[in-house]
Amino acid sequence: MKKILILNGPNLNLLGTREPATYGSTTLADVEAQCKAEGERLGYAVECFQSNWEGALIDKIHEYGRLYKSGEALGCVFNPGAFTHTSIALHDAIKGVDGLPVIECHISNVHAREEFRHHSWVSPAAAGIVIGFGTDGYLIALGGLVRKFGAKN
Ligand code: DQA
């Protein structure tokens, strides 16, 4: 069974209690359980990883770049948190692994928020973007990844 990575960046471990008016009350553990169940339904093994450290996220993208090349992974759903707006290194990591489809996902509609959230360094390297659907966005991104890049397409 091919793998799909659900990758979450800084502060997303606080989902459920962090600014619930913006991010909702669903916890990261809930999101991860939903993604695993949906992945299984679609025929994929979902791995979930969260880190507050930029380098750990980069290492995970490199690992999945290798798994993609060996045919063991389909792609990745990635919420880079605030690193979205600051990290050229994450942009370069996605470009650098050359091929791994990464769907960028944001819980909130970043374009309806502060101006500093309007720019994403990740978007130009992403295969698709899901923004503003709350935590359902992870499932939408997962479904979109499979529809666009899965075996039957
Ligand atoms: C976020 C939006 C970012 O601007 C913010 O820094 C986050 C979460 C979202 O999912 O809406 O940490 O990526």
CSV table of N, CA and C and ligand atoms in Angstrom, one decimal:
chain,number,residue,atom,x,y,z
A,1,MET,N,0.9,-1.2,0.0
A,1,MET,CA,0.0,0.0,0.0
A,1,MET,C,0.9,1.3,0.0
A,2,LYS,N,0.7,2.2,-1.0
A,2,LYS,CA,1.5,3.4,-1.0
A,2,LYS,C,1.2,4.3,0.2
A,3,LYS,N,2.2,5.1,0.5
A,3,LYS,CA,2.0,6.0,1.7
A,3,LYS,C,1.7,7.4,1.3
A,4,ILE,N,0.9,8.1,2.1
A,4,ILE,CA,0.7,9.5,2.0
A,4,ILE,C,1.1,10.1,3.4
A,5,LEU,N,1.8,11.2,3.3
A,5,LEU,CA,2.2,11.9,4.5
A,5,LEU,C,1.3,13.1,4.8
A,6,ILE,N,0.8,13.2,6.0
A,6,ILE,CA,0.1,14.4,6.5
A,6,ILE,C,1.1,15.1,7.4
A,7,LEU,N,1.6,16.3,6.9
A,7,LEU,CA,2.7,17.0,7.5
A,7,LEU,C,2.2,18.3,8.1
A,8,ASN,N,2.5,18.5,9.4
A,8,ASN,CA,2.0,19.8,10.1
A,8,ASN,C,3.2,20.5,10.7
A,9,GLY,N,3.2,21.8,10.5
A,9,GLY,CA,4.3,22.6,11.0
A,9,GLY,C,4.0,23.3,12.4
A,10,PRO,N,4.6,24.4,12.7
A,10,PRO,CA,4.6,24.9,14.1
A,10,PRO,C,3.3,25.3,14.6
A,11,ASN,N,3.1,25.0,15.9
A,11,ASN,CA,1.9,25.4,16.7
A,11,ASN,C,0.6,24.5,16.3
A,12,LEU,N,0.7,23.7,15.3
A,12,LEU,CA,-0.4,22.9,14.9
A,12,LEU,C,-0.7,21.7,15.9
A,13,ASN,N,0.3,21.4,16.7
A,13,ASN,CA,0.1,20.5,17.9
A,13,ASN,C,-0.9,21.1,18.9
A,14,LEU,N,-1.1,22.4,18.8
A,14,LEU,CA,-2.0,23.0,19.8
A,14,LEU,C,-3.5,23.1,19.2
A,15,LEU,N,-3.7,22.5,18.1
A,15,LEU,CA,-5.1,22.5,17.5
A,15,LEU,C,-6.1,22.0,18.5
A,16,GLY,N,-7.2,22.7,18.5
A,16,GLY,CA,-8.3,22.3,19.5
A,16,GLY,C,-8.4,23.3,20.6
A,17,THR,N,-7.2,23.8,21.1
A,17,THR,CA,-7.2,24.8,22.1
A,17,THR,C,-6.6,26.1,21.7
A,18,ARG,N,-5.9,26.1,20.5
A,18,ARG,CA,-5.3,27.3,20.0
A,18,ARG,C,-6.3,28.2,19.2
A,19,GLU,N,-6.6,29.4,19.7
A,19,GLU,CA,-7.4,30.3,18.9
A,19,GLU,C,-8.6,29.6,18.3
A,20,PRO,N,-9.5,29.0,19.1
A,20,PRO,CA,-10.6,28.2,18.5
A,20,PRO,C,-11.5,28.9,17.6
A,21,ALA,N,-11.6,30.2,17.7
A,21,ALA,CA,-12.5,31.0,16.8
A,21,ALA,C,-11.9,31.0,15.4
A,22,THR,N,-10.6,30.8,15.3
A,22,THR,CA,-10.0,30.8,14.0
A,22,THR,C,-9.7,29.4,13.5
A,23,TYR,N,-9.3,28.5,14.4
A,23,TYR,CA,-8.9,27.1,14.0
A,23,TYR,C,-9.8,26.0,14.4
A,24,GLY,N,-10.9,26.4,15.1
A,24,GLY,CA,-11.9,25.3,15.5
A,24,GLY,C,-11.5,24.6,16.8
A,25,SER,N,-12.3,23.6,17.1
A,25,SER,CA,-12.0,22.8,18.4
A,25,SER,C,-11.6,21.4,18.1
A,26,THR,N,-11.4,21.1,16.9
A,26,THR,CA,-10.9,19.7,16.5
A,26,THR,C,-9.4,19.7,16.8
A,27,THR,N,-9.0,18.6,17.5
A,27,THR,CA,-7.6,18.5,17.9
A,27,THR,C,-6.8,17.9,16.7
A,28,LEU,N,-5.4,18.0,16.8
A,28,LEU,CA,-4.6,17.4,15.8
A,28,LEU,C,-4.8,15.9,15.8
A,29,ALA,N,-4.9,15.3,16.9
A,29,ALA,CA,-5.1,13.8,17.0
A,29,ALA,C,-6.4,13.4,16.3
A,30,ASP,N,-7.4,14.3,16.4
A,30,ASP,CA,-8.7,14.0,15.7
A,30,ASP,C,-8.5,14.1,14.2
A,31,VAL,N,-7.8,15.1,13.7
A,31,VAL,CA,-7.5,15.3,12.3
A,31,VAL,C,-6.7,14.1,11.8
A,32,GLU,N,-5.7,13.7,12.5
A,32,GLU,CA,-4.8,12.6,12.1
A,32,GLU,C,-5.6,11.3,12.0
A,33,ALA,N,-6.5,11.1,13.0
A,33,ALA,CA,-7.3,9.9,12.9
A,33,ALA,C,-8.3,9.9,11.7
A,34,GLN,N,-8.9,11.1,11.4
A,34,GLN,CA,-9.8,11.2,10.3
A,34,GLN,C,-9.0,10.9,9.0
A,35,CYS,N,-7.8,11.5,8.9
A,35,CYS,CA,-7.0,11.3,7.7
A,35,CYS,C,-6.6,9.9,7.5
A,36,LYS,N,-6.2,9.2,8.6
A,36,LYS,CA,-5.8,7.8,8.5
A,36,LYS,C,-7.0,6.9,8.0
A,37,ALA,N,-8.2,7.2,8.5
A,37,ALA,CA,-9.4,6.5,8.1
A,37,ALA,C,-9.7,6.7,6.7
A,38,GLU,N,-9.7,8.0,6.3
A,38,GLU,CA,-10.0,8.4,4.9
A,38,GLU,C,-8.9,7.8,3.9
A,39,GLY,N,-7.7,7.8,4.3
A,39,GLY,CA,-6.6,7.2,3.5
A,39,GLY,C,-6.8,5.7,3.3
A,40,GLU,N,-7.2,5.1,4.4
A,40,GLU,CA,-7.4,3.6,4.3
A,40,GLU,C,-8.6,3.3,3.3
A,41,ARG,N,-9.6,4.1,3.5
A,41,ARG,CA,-10.8,4.0,2.6
A,41,ARG,C,-10.4,4.1,1.1
A,42,LEU,N,-9.4,5.0,0.9
A,42,LEU,CA,-9.0,5.3,-0.5
A,42,LEU,C,-7.9,4.3,-1.0
A,43,GLY,N,-7.4,3.5,0.0
A,43,GLY,CA,-6.4,2.5,-0.4
A,43,GLY,C,-4.9,3.0,-0.2
A,44,TYR,N,-4.7,3.9,0.8
A,44,TYR,CA,-3.4,4.4,1.1
A,44,TYR,C,-3.1,4.3,2.6
A,45,ALA,N,-1.8,4.2,2.9
A,45,ALA,CA,-1.4,4.2,4.3
A,45,ALA,C,-1.0,5.6,4.7
A,46,VAL,N,-1.7,6.2,5.6
A,46,VAL,CA,-1.4,7.6,5.9
A,46,VAL,C,-0.4,7.6,7.1
A,47,GLU,N,0.7,8.4,7.0
A,47,GLU,CA,1.6,8.6,8.1
A,47,GLU,C,1.4,10.1,8.5
A,48,CYS,N,1.4,10.4,9.8
A,48,CYS,CA,1.2,11.8,10.2
A,48,CYS,C,2.5,12.2,11.0
A,49,PHE,N,2.9,13.4,10.7
A,49,PHE,CA,4.1,13.9,11.4
A,49,PHE,C,3.9,15.4,11.6
A,50,GLN,N,4.2,15.9,12.8
A,50,GLN,CA,4.1,17.3,13.2
A,50,GLN,C,5.4,17.7,13.8
A,51,SER,N,5.9,18.9,13.5
A,51,SER,CA,7.1,19.4,14.2
A,51,SER,C,7.0,20.9,14.3
A,52,ASN,N,7.6,21.5,15.3
A,52,ASN,CA,7.7,22.9,15.5
A,52,ASN,C,9.0,23.4,14.9
A,53,TRP,N,9.8,22.5,14.4
A,53,TRP,CA,11.2,22.7,13.9
A,53,TRP,C,11.2,22.7,12.4
A,54,GLU,N,11.7,23.7,11.8
A,54,GLU,CA,11.8,23.8,10.3
A,54,GLU,C,12.6,22.7,9.7
A,55,GLY,N,13.8,22.4,10.3
A,55,GLY,CA,14.7,21.4,9.8
A,55,GLY,C,14.1,20.0,9.8
A,56,ALA,N,13.3,19.7,10.9
A,56,ALA,CA,12.6,18.4,11.0
A,56,ALA,C,11.6,18.2,9.8
A,57,LEU,N,10.9,19.3,9.5
A,57,LEU,CA,9.9,19.3,8.4
A,57,LEU,C,10.7,19.1,7.0
A,58,ILE,N,11.8,19.7,6.9
A,58,ILE,CA,12.7,19.6,5.7
A,58,ILE,C,13.1,18.1,5.6
A,59,ASP,N,13.6,17.6,6.7
A,59,ASP,CA,14.1,16.2,6.7
A,59,ASP,C,12.9,15.2,6.2
A,60,LYS,N,11.7,15.5,6.7
A,60,LYS,CA,10.6,14.6,6.4
A,60,LYS,C,10.2,14.7,4.9
A,61,ILE,N,10.3,15.9,4.4
A,61,ILE,CA,10.1,16.1,2.9
A,61,ILE,C,11.1,15.4,2.1
A,62,HIS,N,12.4,15.4,2.5
A,62,HIS,CA,13.4,14.7,1.8
A,62,HIS,C,13.2,13.2,1.9
A,63,GLU,N,12.8,12.7,3.1
A,63,GLU,CA,12.4,11.3,3.2
A,63,GLU,C,11.3,10.9,2.2
A,64,TYR,N,10.3,11.7,2.2
A,64,TYR,CA,9.2,11.3,1.3
A,64,TYR,C,9.6,11.5,-0.2
A,65,GLY,N,10.5,12.4,-0.5
A,65,GLY,CA,11.0,12.5,-1.8
A,65,GLY,C,11.7,11.2,-2.3
A,66,ARG,N,12.4,10.6,-1.4
A,66,ARG,CA,13.0,9.3,-1.7
A,66,ARG,C,11.9,8.2,-1.8
A,67,LEU,N,10.9,8.2,-0.9
A,67,LEU,CA,9.9,7.2,-1.0
A,67,LEU,C,9.0,7.4,-2.3
A,68,TYR,N,8.9,8.6,-2.7
A,68,TYR,CA,8.2,8.9,-4.0
A,68,TYR,C,8.9,8.3,-5.2
A,69,LYS,N,10.2,8.6,-5.2
A,69,LYS,CA,11.1,8.1,-6.3
A,69,LYS,C,11.1,6.5,-6.3
A,70,SER,N,11.0,5.9,-5.2
A,70,SER,CA,11.0,4.4,-5.2
A,70,SER,C,9.6,3.8,-5.4
A,71,GLY,N,8.7,4.7,-5.6
A,71,GLY,CA,7.3,4.3,-5.8
A,71,GLY,C,6.5,3.9,-4.6
A,72,GLU,N,7.1,4.2,-3.4
A,72,GLU,CA,6.4,3.8,-2.1
A,72,GLU,C,5.5,4.9,-1.6
A,73,ALA,N,5.5,6.1,-2.1
A,73,ALA,CA,4.7,7.2,-1.6
A,73,ALA,C,4.0,7.9,-2.8
A,74,LEU,N,2.8,8.3,-2.5
A,74,LEU,CA,2.0,9.1,-3.5
A,74,LEU,C,2.3,10.6,-3.4
A,75,GLY,N,2.3,11.1,-2.2
A,75,GLY,CA,2.5,12.5,-2.0
A,75,GLY,C,2.3,12.9,-0.6
A,76,CYS,N,2.0,14.2,-0.4
A,76,CYS,CA,2.0,14.8,0.9
A,76,CYS,C,1.0,15.9,1.0
A,77,VAL,N,0.3,16.0,2.1
A,77,VAL,CA,-0.6,17.1,2.5
A,77,VAL,C,0.2,17.9,3.5
A,78,PHE,N,0.4,19.2,3.3
A,78,PHE,CA,1.3,20.0,4.2
A,78,PHE,C,0.7,21.3,4.6
A,79,ASN,N,0.5,21.4,5.9
A,79,ASN,CA,0.2,22.7,6.5
A,79,ASN,C,1.4,23.2,7.2
A,80,PRO,N,2.1,24.2,6.6
A,80,PRO,CA,3.4,24.6,7.1
A,80,PRO,C,3.3,25.7,8.2
A,81,GLY,N,2.0,26.0,8.7
A,81,GLY,CA,1.8,27.0,9.7
A,81,GLY,C,2.5,28.3,9.3
A,82,ALA,N,3.0,29.0,10.3
A,82,ALA,CA,3.6,30.3,10.0
A,82,ALA,C,4.9,30.2,9.1
A,83,PHE,N,5.5,29.0,9.0
A,83,PHE,CA,6.7,28.9,8.1
A,83,PHE,C,6.2,29.1,6.6
A,84,THR,N,4.9,29.0,6.3
A,84,THR,CA,4.4,29.3,5.0
A,84,THR,C,4.9,30.7,4.5
A,85,HIS,N,4.9,31.6,5.5
A,85,HIS,CA,5.1,33.0,5.1
A,85,HIS,C,6.5,33.5,5.3
A,86,THR,N,7.4,32.5,5.7
A,86,THR,CA,8.8,32.9,6.0
A,86,THR,C,9.8,32.0,5.3
A,87,SER,N,9.4,30.8,5.0
A,87,SER,CA,10.5,29.8,4.7
A,87,SER,C,10.8,29.5,3.3
A,88,ILE,N,11.9,30.1,2.8
A,88,ILE,CA,12.4,29.8,1.5
A,88,ILE,C,13.0,28.4,1.5
A,89,ALA,N,13.4,27.9,2.7
A,89,ALA,CA,14.0,26.6,2.8
A,89,ALA,C,13.0,25.5,2.6
A,90,LEU,N,11.7,25.7,3.0
A,90,LEU,CA,10.7,24.7,2.7
A,90,LEU,C,10.3,24.7,1.3
A,91,HIS,N,10.3,25.9,0.7
A,91,HIS,CA,10.1,26.0,-0.8
A,91,HIS,C,11.2,25.2,-1.5
A,92,ASP,N,12.4,25.4,-1.1
A,92,ASP,CA,13.5,24.7,-1.8
A,92,ASP,C,13.5,23.2,-1.5
A,93,ALA,N,13.0,22.8,-0.3
A,93,ALA,CA,13.0,21.4,0.0
A,93,ALA,C,12.0,20.7,-1.0
A,94,ILE,N,10.8,21.3,-1.2
A,94,ILE,CA,9.8,20.7,-2.1
A,94,ILE,C,10.3,20.7,-3.5
A,95,LYS,N,10.9,21.8,-3.9
A,95,LYS,CA,11.5,21.9,-5.3
A,95,LYS,C,12.7,20.8,-5.4
A,96,GLY,N,13.4,20.7,-4.3
A,96,GLY,CA,14.6,19.9,-4.3
A,96,GLY,C,14.4,18.4,-4.5
A,97,VAL,N,13.3,17.9,-3.9
A,97,VAL,CA,13.0,16.5,-4.0
A,97,VAL,C,12.4,16.1,-5.4
A,98,ASP,N,12.0,17.2,-6.2
A,98,ASP,CA,11.7,17.0,-7.6
A,98,ASP,C,10.7,15.9,-7.9
A,99,GLY,N,9.5,16.3,-7.8
A,99,GLY,CA,8.4,15.3,-8.2
A,99,GLY,C,7.4,15.1,-7.1
A,100,LEU,N,7.8,14.9,-5.9
A,100,LEU,CA,6.8,14.6,-4.8
A,100,LEU,C,5.7,15.6,-4.8
A,101,PRO,N,4.4,15.2,-5.1
A,101,PRO,CA,3.3,16.2,-5.1
A,101,PRO,C,3.0,16.6,-3.7
A,102,VAL,N,3.0,17.9,-3.4
A,102,VAL,CA,2.7,18.4,-2.1
A,102,VAL,C,1.4,19.3,-2.2
A,103,ILE,N,0.4,19.0,-1.5
A,103,ILE,CA,-0.8,19.8,-1.4
A,103,ILE,C,-0.7,20.7,-0.2
A,104,GLU,N,-0.6,22.0,-0.4
A,104,GLU,CA,-0.5,23.0,0.7
A,104,GLU,C,-1.9,23.1,1.3
A,105,CYS,N,-2.1,23.1,2.6
A,105,CYS,CA,-3.4,23.2,3.2
A,105,CYS,C,-3.4,24.2,4.4
A,106,HIS,N,-4.3,25.1,4.4
A,106,HIS,CA,-4.5,26.0,5.5
A,106,HIS,C,-5.9,25.9,6.1
A,107,ILE,N,-6.0,25.8,7.4
A,107,ILE,CA,-7.3,25.7,8.0
A,107,ILE,C,-8.1,27.0,7.8
A,108,SER,N,-7.5,28.1,8.1
A,108,SER,CA,-8.2,29.4,8.0
A,108,SER,C,-8.0,29.9,6.5
A,109,ASN,N,-8.8,30.9,6.2
A,109,ASN,CA,-8.6,31.6,4.9
A,109,ASN,C,-7.6,32.7,5.1
A,110,VAL,N,-6.4,32.4,4.9
A,110,VAL,CA,-5.2,33.3,5.1
A,110,VAL,C,-5.4,34.6,4.4
A,111,HIS,N,-6.1,34.6,3.3
A,111,HIS,CA,-6.2,35.8,2.5
A,111,HIS,C,-7.3,36.8,3.1
A,112,ALA,N,-8.1,36.3,4.0
A,112,ALA,CA,-9.0,37.2,4.7
A,112,ALA,C,-8.5,37.7,6.0
A,113,ARG,N,-7.2,37.4,6.3
A,113,ARG,CA,-6.6,37.7,7.6
A,113,ARG,C,-5.5,38.8,7.4
A,114,GLU,N,-4.6,38.9,8.3
A,114,GLU,CA,-3.5,39.9,8.3
A,114,GLU,C,-2.7,39.8,7.0
A,115,GLU,N,-2.3,41.0,6.5
A,115,GLU,CA,-1.5,41.0,5.2
A,115,GLU,C,-0.3,40.1,5.2
A,116,PHE,N,0.4,39.9,6.4
A,116,PHE,CA,1.6,39.1,6.4
A,116,PHE,C,1.3,37.6,6.2
A,117,ARG,N,0.0,37.3,6.2
A,117,ARG,CA,-0.4,35.9,5.9
A,117,ARG,C,-0.7,35.7,4.4
A,118,HIS,N,-0.7,36.8,3.6
A,118,HIS,CA,-1.2,36.7,2.2
A,118,HIS,C,-0.2,36.0,1.3
A,119,HIS,N,1.1,36.1,1.7
A,119,HIS,CA,2.2,35.6,0.8
A,119,HIS,C,2.6,34.2,1.3
A,120,SER,N,2.7,33.3,0.4
A,120,SER,CA,3.2,31.9,0.7
A,120,SER,C,4.4,31.6,-0.1
A,121,TRP,N,5.5,31.2,0.6
A,121,TRP,CA,6.7,30.7,-0.1
A,121,TRP,C,6.5,29.3,-0.6
A,122,VAL,N,5.5,28.6,0.0
A,122,VAL,CA,5.3,27.2,-0.4
A,122,VAL,C,4.5,27.1,-1.6
A,123,SER,N,3.5,28.0,-1.8
A,123,SER,CA,2.5,27.9,-2.9
A,123,SER,C,3.2,27.6,-4.3
A,124,PRO,N,4.3,28.4,-4.7
A,124,PRO,CA,4.8,28.2,-6.0
A,124,PRO,C,5.4,26.8,-6.2
A,125,ALA,N,5.7,26.1,-5.1
A,125,ALA,CA,6.2,24.7,-5.2
A,125,ALA,C,5.2,23.6,-5.0
A,126,ALA,N,3.9,24.1,-4.7
A,126,ALA,CA,2.9,23.1,-4.4
A,126,ALA,C,2.2,22.6,-5.6
A,127,ALA,N,1.6,21.4,-5.5
A,127,ALA,CA,0.9,20.8,-6.7
A,127,ALA,C,-0.6,21.2,-6.6
A,128,GLY,N,-1.0,21.7,-5.5
A,128,GLY,CA,-2.4,22.2,-5.3
A,128,GLY,C,-2.5,22.9,-3.9
A,129,ILE,N,-3.5,23.6,-3.7
A,129,ILE,CA,-3.7,24.4,-2.5
A,129,ILE,C,-5.1,24.3,-2.0
A,130,VAL,N,-5.3,24.1,-0.7
A,130,VAL,CA,-6.7,24.0,-0.1
A,130,VAL,C,-6.6,25.0,1.1
A,131,ILE,N,-7.5,26.0,1.0
A,131,ILE,CA,-7.5,27.1,2.0
A,131,ILE,C,-8.9,27.4,2.5
A,132,GLY,N,-9.0,27.5,3.8
A,132,GLY,CA,-10.2,28.1,4.4
A,132,GLY,C,-11.4,27.1,4.7
A,133,PHE,N,-11.2,25.8,4.6
A,133,PHE,CA,-12.3,24.9,4.9
A,133,PHE,C,-12.2,24.3,6.3
A,134,GLY,N,-11.5,25.0,7.2
A,134,GLY,CA,-11.4,24.4,8.5
A,134,GLY,C,-10.5,23.2,8.5
A,135,THR,N,-10.7,22.3,9.5
A,135,THR,CA,-9.9,21.1,9.5
A,135,THR,C,-10.4,20.1,8.5
A,136,ASP,N,-11.6,20.3,7.9
A,136,ASP,CA,-12.0,19.4,6.8
A,136,ASP,C,-11.1,19.6,5.6
A,137,GLY,N,-10.3,20.7,5.6
A,137,GLY,CA,-9.4,20.9,4.4
A,137,GLY,C,-8.4,19.8,4.3
A,138,TYR,N,-8.0,19.2,5.4
A,138,TYR,CA,-7.0,18.1,5.3
A,138,TYR,C,-7.6,16.9,4.5
A,139,LEU,N,-8.9,16.6,4.7
A,139,LEU,CA,-9.6,15.5,4.0
A,139,LEU,C,-9.8,15.9,2.6
A,140,ILE,N,-10.1,17.2,2.3
A,140,ILE,CA,-10.3,17.7,0.9
A,140,ILE,C,-9.0,17.6,0.2
A,141,ALA,N,-7.9,18.0,0.9
A,141,ALA,CA,-6.5,17.9,0.2
A,141,ALA,C,-6.1,16.5,-0.1
A,142,LEU,N,-6.4,15.6,0.9
A,142,LEU,CA,-6.1,14.2,0.7
A,142,LEU,C,-6.9,13.6,-0.4
A,143,GLY,N,-8.1,13.9,-0.5
A,143,GLY,CA,-9.0,13.4,-1.6
A,143,GLY,C,-8.5,14.0,-3.0
A,144,GLY,N,-8.1,15.2,-3.0
A,144,GLY,CA,-7.6,15.9,-4.2
A,144,GLY,C,-6.3,15.3,-4.6
A,145,LEU,N,-5.4,15.0,-3.7
A,145,LEU,CA,-4.1,14.4,-4.0
A,145,LEU,C,-4.3,13.0,-4.7
A,146,VAL,N,-5.3,12.2,-4.1
A,146,VAL,CA,-5.5,10.9,-4.7
A,146,VAL,C,-6.2,11.0,-6.1
A,147,ARG,N,-7.2,12.0,-6.2
A,147,ARG,CA,-7.9,12.1,-7.5
A,147,ARG,C,-6.9,12.6,-8.6
A,148,LYS,N,-5.9,13.5,-8.2
A,148,LYS,CA,-5.0,14.0,-9.2
A,148,LYS,C,-3.9,13.1,-9.5
A,149,PHE,N,-3.4,12.4,-8.5
A,149,PHE,CA,-2.1,11.7,-8.7
A,149,PHE,C,-2.2,10.1,-8.4
A,150,GLY,N,-3.4,9.7,-8.0
A,150,GLY,CA,-3.6,8.3,-7.7
A,150,GLY,C,-3.6,7.4,-8.9
A,151,ALA,N,-3.5,6.1,-8.6
A,151,ALA,CA,-3.2,5.1,-9.6
A,151,ALA,C,-4.3,5.1,-10.8
A,152,LYS,N,-5.5,5.4,-10.4
A,152,LYS,CA,-6.6,5.3,-11.4
A,152,LYS,C,-6.7,6.5,-12.3
A,153,ASN,N,-5.8,7.5,-12.1
A,153,ASN,CA,-5.8,8.8,-12.8
A,153,ASN,C,-4.7,8.9,-13.8
B,1,DQA,C1,-2.3,28.3,9.1
B,1,DQA,C2,-2.3,29.8,8.8
B,1,DQA,C3,-1.0,30.4,9.1
B,1,DQA,O1,-0.9,31.8,8.8
B,1,DQA,C4,-0.7,30.3,10.6
B,1,DQA,O2,0.5,30.8,11.0
B,1,DQA,C5,-0.9,28.9,11.1
B,1,DQA,C6,-2.0,28.1,10.6
B,1,DQA,C7,-3.7,27.7,8.9
B,1,DQA,O3,-3.8,26.5,8.9
B,1,DQA,O4,-4.7,28.5,8.7
B,1,DQA,O5,-0.2,28.4,12.0
B,1,DQA,O6,-1.4,27.6,8.3
